[in-house]
mmCIF file with all atom_site columns, C-alpha atoms in Angstrom:
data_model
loop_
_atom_site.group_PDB
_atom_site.id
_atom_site.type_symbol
_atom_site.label_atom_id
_atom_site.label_alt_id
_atom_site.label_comp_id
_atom_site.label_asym_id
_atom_site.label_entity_id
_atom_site.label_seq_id
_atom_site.pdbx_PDB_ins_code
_atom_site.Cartn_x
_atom_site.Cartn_y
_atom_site.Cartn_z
_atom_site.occupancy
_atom_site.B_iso_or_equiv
_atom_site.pdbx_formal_charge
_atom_site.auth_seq_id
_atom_site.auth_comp_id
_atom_site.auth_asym_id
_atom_site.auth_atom_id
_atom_site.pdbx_PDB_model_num
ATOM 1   C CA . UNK A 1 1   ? -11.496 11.448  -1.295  1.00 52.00 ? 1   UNK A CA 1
ATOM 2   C CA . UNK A 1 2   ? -9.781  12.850  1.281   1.00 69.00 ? 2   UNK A CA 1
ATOM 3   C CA . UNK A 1 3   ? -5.847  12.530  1.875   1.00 86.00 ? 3   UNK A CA 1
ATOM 4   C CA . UNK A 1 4   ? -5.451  11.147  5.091   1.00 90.00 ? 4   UNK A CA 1
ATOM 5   C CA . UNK A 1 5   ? -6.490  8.630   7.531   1.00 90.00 ? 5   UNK A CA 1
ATOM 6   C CA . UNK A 1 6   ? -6.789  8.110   10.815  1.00 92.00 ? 6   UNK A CA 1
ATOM 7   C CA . UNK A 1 7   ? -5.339  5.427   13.051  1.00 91.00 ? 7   UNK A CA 1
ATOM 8   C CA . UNK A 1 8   ? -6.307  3.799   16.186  1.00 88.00 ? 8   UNK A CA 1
ATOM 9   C CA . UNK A 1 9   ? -2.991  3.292   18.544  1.00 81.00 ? 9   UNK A CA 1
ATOM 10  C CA . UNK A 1 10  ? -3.536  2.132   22.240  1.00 82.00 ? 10  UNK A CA 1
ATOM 11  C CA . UNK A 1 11  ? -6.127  5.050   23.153  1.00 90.00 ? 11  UNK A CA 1
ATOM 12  C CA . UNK A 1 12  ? -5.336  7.876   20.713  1.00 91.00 ? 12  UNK A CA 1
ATOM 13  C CA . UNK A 1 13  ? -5.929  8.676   17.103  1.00 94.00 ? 13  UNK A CA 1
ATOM 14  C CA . UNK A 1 14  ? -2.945  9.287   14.650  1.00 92.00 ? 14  UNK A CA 1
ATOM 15  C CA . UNK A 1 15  ? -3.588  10.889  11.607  1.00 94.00 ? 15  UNK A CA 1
ATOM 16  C CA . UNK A 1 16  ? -1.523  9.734   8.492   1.00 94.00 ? 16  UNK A CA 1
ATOM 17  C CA . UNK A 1 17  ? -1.012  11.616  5.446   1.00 94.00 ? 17  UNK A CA 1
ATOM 18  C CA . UNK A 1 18  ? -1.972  8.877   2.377   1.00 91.00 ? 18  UNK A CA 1
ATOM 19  C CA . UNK A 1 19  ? 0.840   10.286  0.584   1.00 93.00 ? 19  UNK A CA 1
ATOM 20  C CA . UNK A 1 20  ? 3.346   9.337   3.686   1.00 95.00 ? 20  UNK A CA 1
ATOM 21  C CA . UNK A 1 21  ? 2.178   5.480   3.277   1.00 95.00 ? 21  UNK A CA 1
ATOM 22  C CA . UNK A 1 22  ? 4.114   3.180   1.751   1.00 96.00 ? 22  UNK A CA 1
ATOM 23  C CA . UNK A 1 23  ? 3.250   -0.490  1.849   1.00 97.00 ? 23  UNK A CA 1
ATOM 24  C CA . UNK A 1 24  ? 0.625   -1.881  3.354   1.00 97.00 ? 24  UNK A CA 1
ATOM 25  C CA . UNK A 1 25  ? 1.044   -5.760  4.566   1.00 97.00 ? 25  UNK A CA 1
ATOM 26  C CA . UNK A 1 26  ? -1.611  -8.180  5.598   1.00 96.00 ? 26  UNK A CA 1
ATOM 27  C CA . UNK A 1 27  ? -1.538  -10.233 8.652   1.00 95.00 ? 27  UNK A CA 1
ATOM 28  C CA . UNK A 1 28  ? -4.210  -12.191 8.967   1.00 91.00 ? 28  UNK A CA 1
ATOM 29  C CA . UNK A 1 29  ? -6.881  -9.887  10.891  1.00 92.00 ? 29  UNK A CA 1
ATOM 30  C CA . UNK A 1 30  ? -4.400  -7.128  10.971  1.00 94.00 ? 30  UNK A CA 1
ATOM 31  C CA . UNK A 1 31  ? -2.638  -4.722  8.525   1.00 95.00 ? 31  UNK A CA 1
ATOM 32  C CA . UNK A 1 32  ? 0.522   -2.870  8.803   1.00 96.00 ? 32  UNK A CA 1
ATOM 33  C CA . UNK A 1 33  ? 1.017   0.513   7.833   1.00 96.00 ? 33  UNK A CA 1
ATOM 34  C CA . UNK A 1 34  ? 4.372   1.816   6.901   1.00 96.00 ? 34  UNK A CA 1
ATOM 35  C CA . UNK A 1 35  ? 5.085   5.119   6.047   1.00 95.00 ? 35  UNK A CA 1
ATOM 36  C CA . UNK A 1 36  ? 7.964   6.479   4.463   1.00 94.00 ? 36  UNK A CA 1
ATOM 37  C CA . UNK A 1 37  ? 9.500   7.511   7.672   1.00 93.00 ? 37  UNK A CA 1
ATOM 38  C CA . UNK A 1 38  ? 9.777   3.950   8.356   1.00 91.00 ? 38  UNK A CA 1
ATOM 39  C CA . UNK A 1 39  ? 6.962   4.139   11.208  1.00 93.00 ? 39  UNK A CA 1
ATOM 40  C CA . UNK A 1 40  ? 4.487   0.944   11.430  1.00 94.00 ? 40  UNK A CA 1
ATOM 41  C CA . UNK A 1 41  ? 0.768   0.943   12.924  1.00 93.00 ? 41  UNK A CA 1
ATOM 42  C CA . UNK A 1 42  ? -0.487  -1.945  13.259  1.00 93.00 ? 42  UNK A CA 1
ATOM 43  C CA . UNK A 1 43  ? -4.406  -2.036  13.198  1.00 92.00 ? 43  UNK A CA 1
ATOM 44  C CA . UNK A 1 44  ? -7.354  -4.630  13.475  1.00 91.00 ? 44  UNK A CA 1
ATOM 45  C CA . UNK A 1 45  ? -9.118  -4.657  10.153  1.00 91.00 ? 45  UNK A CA 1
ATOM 46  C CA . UNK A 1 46  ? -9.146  -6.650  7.004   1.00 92.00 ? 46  UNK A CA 1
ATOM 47  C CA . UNK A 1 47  ? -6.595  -5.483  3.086   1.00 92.00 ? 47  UNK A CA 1
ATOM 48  C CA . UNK A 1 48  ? -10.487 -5.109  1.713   1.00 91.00 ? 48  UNK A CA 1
ATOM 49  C CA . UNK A 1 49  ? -11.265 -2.965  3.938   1.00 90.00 ? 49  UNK A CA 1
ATOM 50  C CA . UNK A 1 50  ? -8.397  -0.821  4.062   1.00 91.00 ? 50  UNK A CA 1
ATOM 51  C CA . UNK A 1 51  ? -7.895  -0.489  0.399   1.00 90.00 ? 51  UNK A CA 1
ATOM 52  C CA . UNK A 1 52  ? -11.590 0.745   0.167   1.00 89.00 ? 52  UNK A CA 1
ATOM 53  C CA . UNK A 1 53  ? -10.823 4.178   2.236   1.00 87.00 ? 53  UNK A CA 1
ATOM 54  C CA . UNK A 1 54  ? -7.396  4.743   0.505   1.00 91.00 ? 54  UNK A CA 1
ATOM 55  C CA . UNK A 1 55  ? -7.080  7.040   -2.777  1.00 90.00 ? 55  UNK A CA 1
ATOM 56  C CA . UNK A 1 56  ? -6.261  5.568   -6.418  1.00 89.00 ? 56  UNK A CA 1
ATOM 57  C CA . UNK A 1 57  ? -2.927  6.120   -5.765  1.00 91.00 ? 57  UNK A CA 1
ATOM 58  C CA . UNK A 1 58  ? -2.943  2.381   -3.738  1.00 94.00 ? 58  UNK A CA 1
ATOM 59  C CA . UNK A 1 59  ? -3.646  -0.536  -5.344  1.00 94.00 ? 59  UNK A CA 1
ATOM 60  C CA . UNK A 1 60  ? -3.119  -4.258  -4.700  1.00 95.00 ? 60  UNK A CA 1
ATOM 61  C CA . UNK A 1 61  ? -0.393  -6.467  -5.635  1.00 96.00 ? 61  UNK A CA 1
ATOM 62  C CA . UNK A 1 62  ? -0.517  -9.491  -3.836  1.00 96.00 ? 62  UNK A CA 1
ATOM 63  C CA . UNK A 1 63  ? -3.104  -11.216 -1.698  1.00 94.00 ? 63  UNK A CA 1
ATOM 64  C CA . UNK A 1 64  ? -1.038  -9.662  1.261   1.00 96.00 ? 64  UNK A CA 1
ATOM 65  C CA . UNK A 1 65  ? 0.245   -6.127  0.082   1.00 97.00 ? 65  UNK A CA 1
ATOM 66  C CA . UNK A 1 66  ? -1.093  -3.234  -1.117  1.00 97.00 ? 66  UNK A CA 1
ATOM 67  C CA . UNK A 1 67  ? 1.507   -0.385  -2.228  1.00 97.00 ? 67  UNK A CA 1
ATOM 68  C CA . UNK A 1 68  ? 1.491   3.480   -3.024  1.00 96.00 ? 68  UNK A CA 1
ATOM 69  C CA . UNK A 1 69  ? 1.988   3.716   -6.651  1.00 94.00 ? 69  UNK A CA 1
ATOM 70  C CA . UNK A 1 70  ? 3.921   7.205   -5.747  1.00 94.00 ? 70  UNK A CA 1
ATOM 71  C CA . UNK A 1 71  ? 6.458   4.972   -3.933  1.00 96.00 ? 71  UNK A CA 1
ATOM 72  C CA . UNK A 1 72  ? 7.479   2.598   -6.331  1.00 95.00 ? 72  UNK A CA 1
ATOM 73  C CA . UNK A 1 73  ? 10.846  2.892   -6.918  1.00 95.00 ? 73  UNK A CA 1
ATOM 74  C CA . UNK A 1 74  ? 11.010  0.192   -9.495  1.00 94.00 ? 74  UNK A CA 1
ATOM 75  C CA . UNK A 1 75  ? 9.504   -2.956  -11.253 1.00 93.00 ? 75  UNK A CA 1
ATOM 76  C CA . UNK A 1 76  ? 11.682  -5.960  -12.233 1.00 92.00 ? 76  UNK A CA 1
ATOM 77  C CA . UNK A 1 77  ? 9.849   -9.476  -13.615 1.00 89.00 ? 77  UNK A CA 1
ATOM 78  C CA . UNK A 1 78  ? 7.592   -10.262 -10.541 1.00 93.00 ? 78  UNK A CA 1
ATOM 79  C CA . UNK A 1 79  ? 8.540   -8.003  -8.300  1.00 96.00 ? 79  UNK A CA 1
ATOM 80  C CA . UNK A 1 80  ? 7.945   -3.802  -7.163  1.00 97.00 ? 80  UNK A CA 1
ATOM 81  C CA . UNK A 1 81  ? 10.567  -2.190  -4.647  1.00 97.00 ? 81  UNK A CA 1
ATOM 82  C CA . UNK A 1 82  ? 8.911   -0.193  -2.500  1.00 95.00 ? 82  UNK A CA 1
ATOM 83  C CA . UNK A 1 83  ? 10.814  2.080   0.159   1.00 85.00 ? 83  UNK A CA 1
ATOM 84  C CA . UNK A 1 84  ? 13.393  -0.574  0.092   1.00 87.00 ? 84  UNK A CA 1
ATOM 85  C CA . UNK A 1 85  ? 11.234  -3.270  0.036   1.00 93.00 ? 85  UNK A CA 1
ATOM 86  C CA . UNK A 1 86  ? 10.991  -6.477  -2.424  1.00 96.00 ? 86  UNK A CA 1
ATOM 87  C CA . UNK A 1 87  ? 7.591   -7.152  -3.261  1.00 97.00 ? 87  UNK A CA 1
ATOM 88  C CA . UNK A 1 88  ? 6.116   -9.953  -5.101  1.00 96.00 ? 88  UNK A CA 1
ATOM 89  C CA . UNK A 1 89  ? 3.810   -9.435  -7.997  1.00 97.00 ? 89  UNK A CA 1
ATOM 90  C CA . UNK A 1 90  ? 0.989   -12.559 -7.931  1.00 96.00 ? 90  UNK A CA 1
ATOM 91  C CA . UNK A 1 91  ? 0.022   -13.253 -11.459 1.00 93.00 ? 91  UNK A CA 1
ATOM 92  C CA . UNK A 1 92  ? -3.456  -11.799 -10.420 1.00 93.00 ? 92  UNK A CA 1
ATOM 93  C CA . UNK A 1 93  ? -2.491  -8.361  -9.946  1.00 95.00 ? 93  UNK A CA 1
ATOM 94  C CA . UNK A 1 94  ? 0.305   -7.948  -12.317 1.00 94.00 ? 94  UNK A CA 1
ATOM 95  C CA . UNK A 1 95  ? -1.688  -7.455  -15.546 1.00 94.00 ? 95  UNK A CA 1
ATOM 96  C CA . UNK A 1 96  ? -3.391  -4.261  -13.385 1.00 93.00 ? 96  UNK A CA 1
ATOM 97  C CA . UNK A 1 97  ? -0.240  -3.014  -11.882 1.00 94.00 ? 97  UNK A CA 1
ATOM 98  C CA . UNK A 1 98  ? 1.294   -2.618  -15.868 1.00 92.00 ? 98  UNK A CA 1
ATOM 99  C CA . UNK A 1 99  ? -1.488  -1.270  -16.789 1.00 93.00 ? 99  UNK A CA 1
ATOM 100 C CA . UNK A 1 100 ? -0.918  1.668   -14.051 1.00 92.00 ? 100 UNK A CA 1
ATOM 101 C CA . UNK A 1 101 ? 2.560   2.159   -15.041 1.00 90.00 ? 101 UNK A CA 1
ATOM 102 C CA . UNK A 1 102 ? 1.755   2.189   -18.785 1.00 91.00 ? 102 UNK A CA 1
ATOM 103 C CA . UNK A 1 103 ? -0.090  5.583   -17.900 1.00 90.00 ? 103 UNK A CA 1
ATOM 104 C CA . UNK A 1 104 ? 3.286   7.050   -16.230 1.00 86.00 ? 104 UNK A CA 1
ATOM 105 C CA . UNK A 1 105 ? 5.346   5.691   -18.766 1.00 86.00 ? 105 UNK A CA 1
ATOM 106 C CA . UNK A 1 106 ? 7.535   7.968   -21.486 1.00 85.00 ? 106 UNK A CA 1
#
């Protein structure tokens, strides 16, 4: 899979390196991406979809975020922090999300 996407922003294309995203938030009909230079693009299309065309490095941890597992920073009882960020963990994900940081884990 390749390592970047494209986004669409008023009538241009921006391409985004997957390794420069950070979170990605749900907003109904809407995600936002945030990179790690603290830029957001906001686009019209659904976490199901989005997470589809991303590498393995994403995965979901809440029924509104997806996160780069590169960008974790840490994990503390039900939450990641994430470029600053507090994330909750829901109790669906979490069992997954160990699970991925088993495999990095000394």
């Amino acid at each position: 899979m390749d390592n970047f996407i494209f986004v669409k922003t008023g009538k241009s294309f921006v391409k985004i390196d997957s390794n420069d995203l950070v979170v990605i938030k749900g907003l109904g009909n809407y995600v936002q991406l945030q990179t790690a230079d603290h830029q957001k693009h906001t686009v019209y299309k659904s976490l199901k979809g989005v997470i589809e065309k991303l590498p393995d490095d994403f995965m979901r941890v809440h029924n509104s975020y997806i996160v780069n597992i590169r960008h974790i920073d840490k994990v503390e009882d039900n939450h990641v922090f994430v470029g600053g960020q507090k994330i909750s963990v829901s109790t669906n994900y979490r069992q997954c999300l160990l699970e991925r940081i088993e495999q990095h884990q000394l």
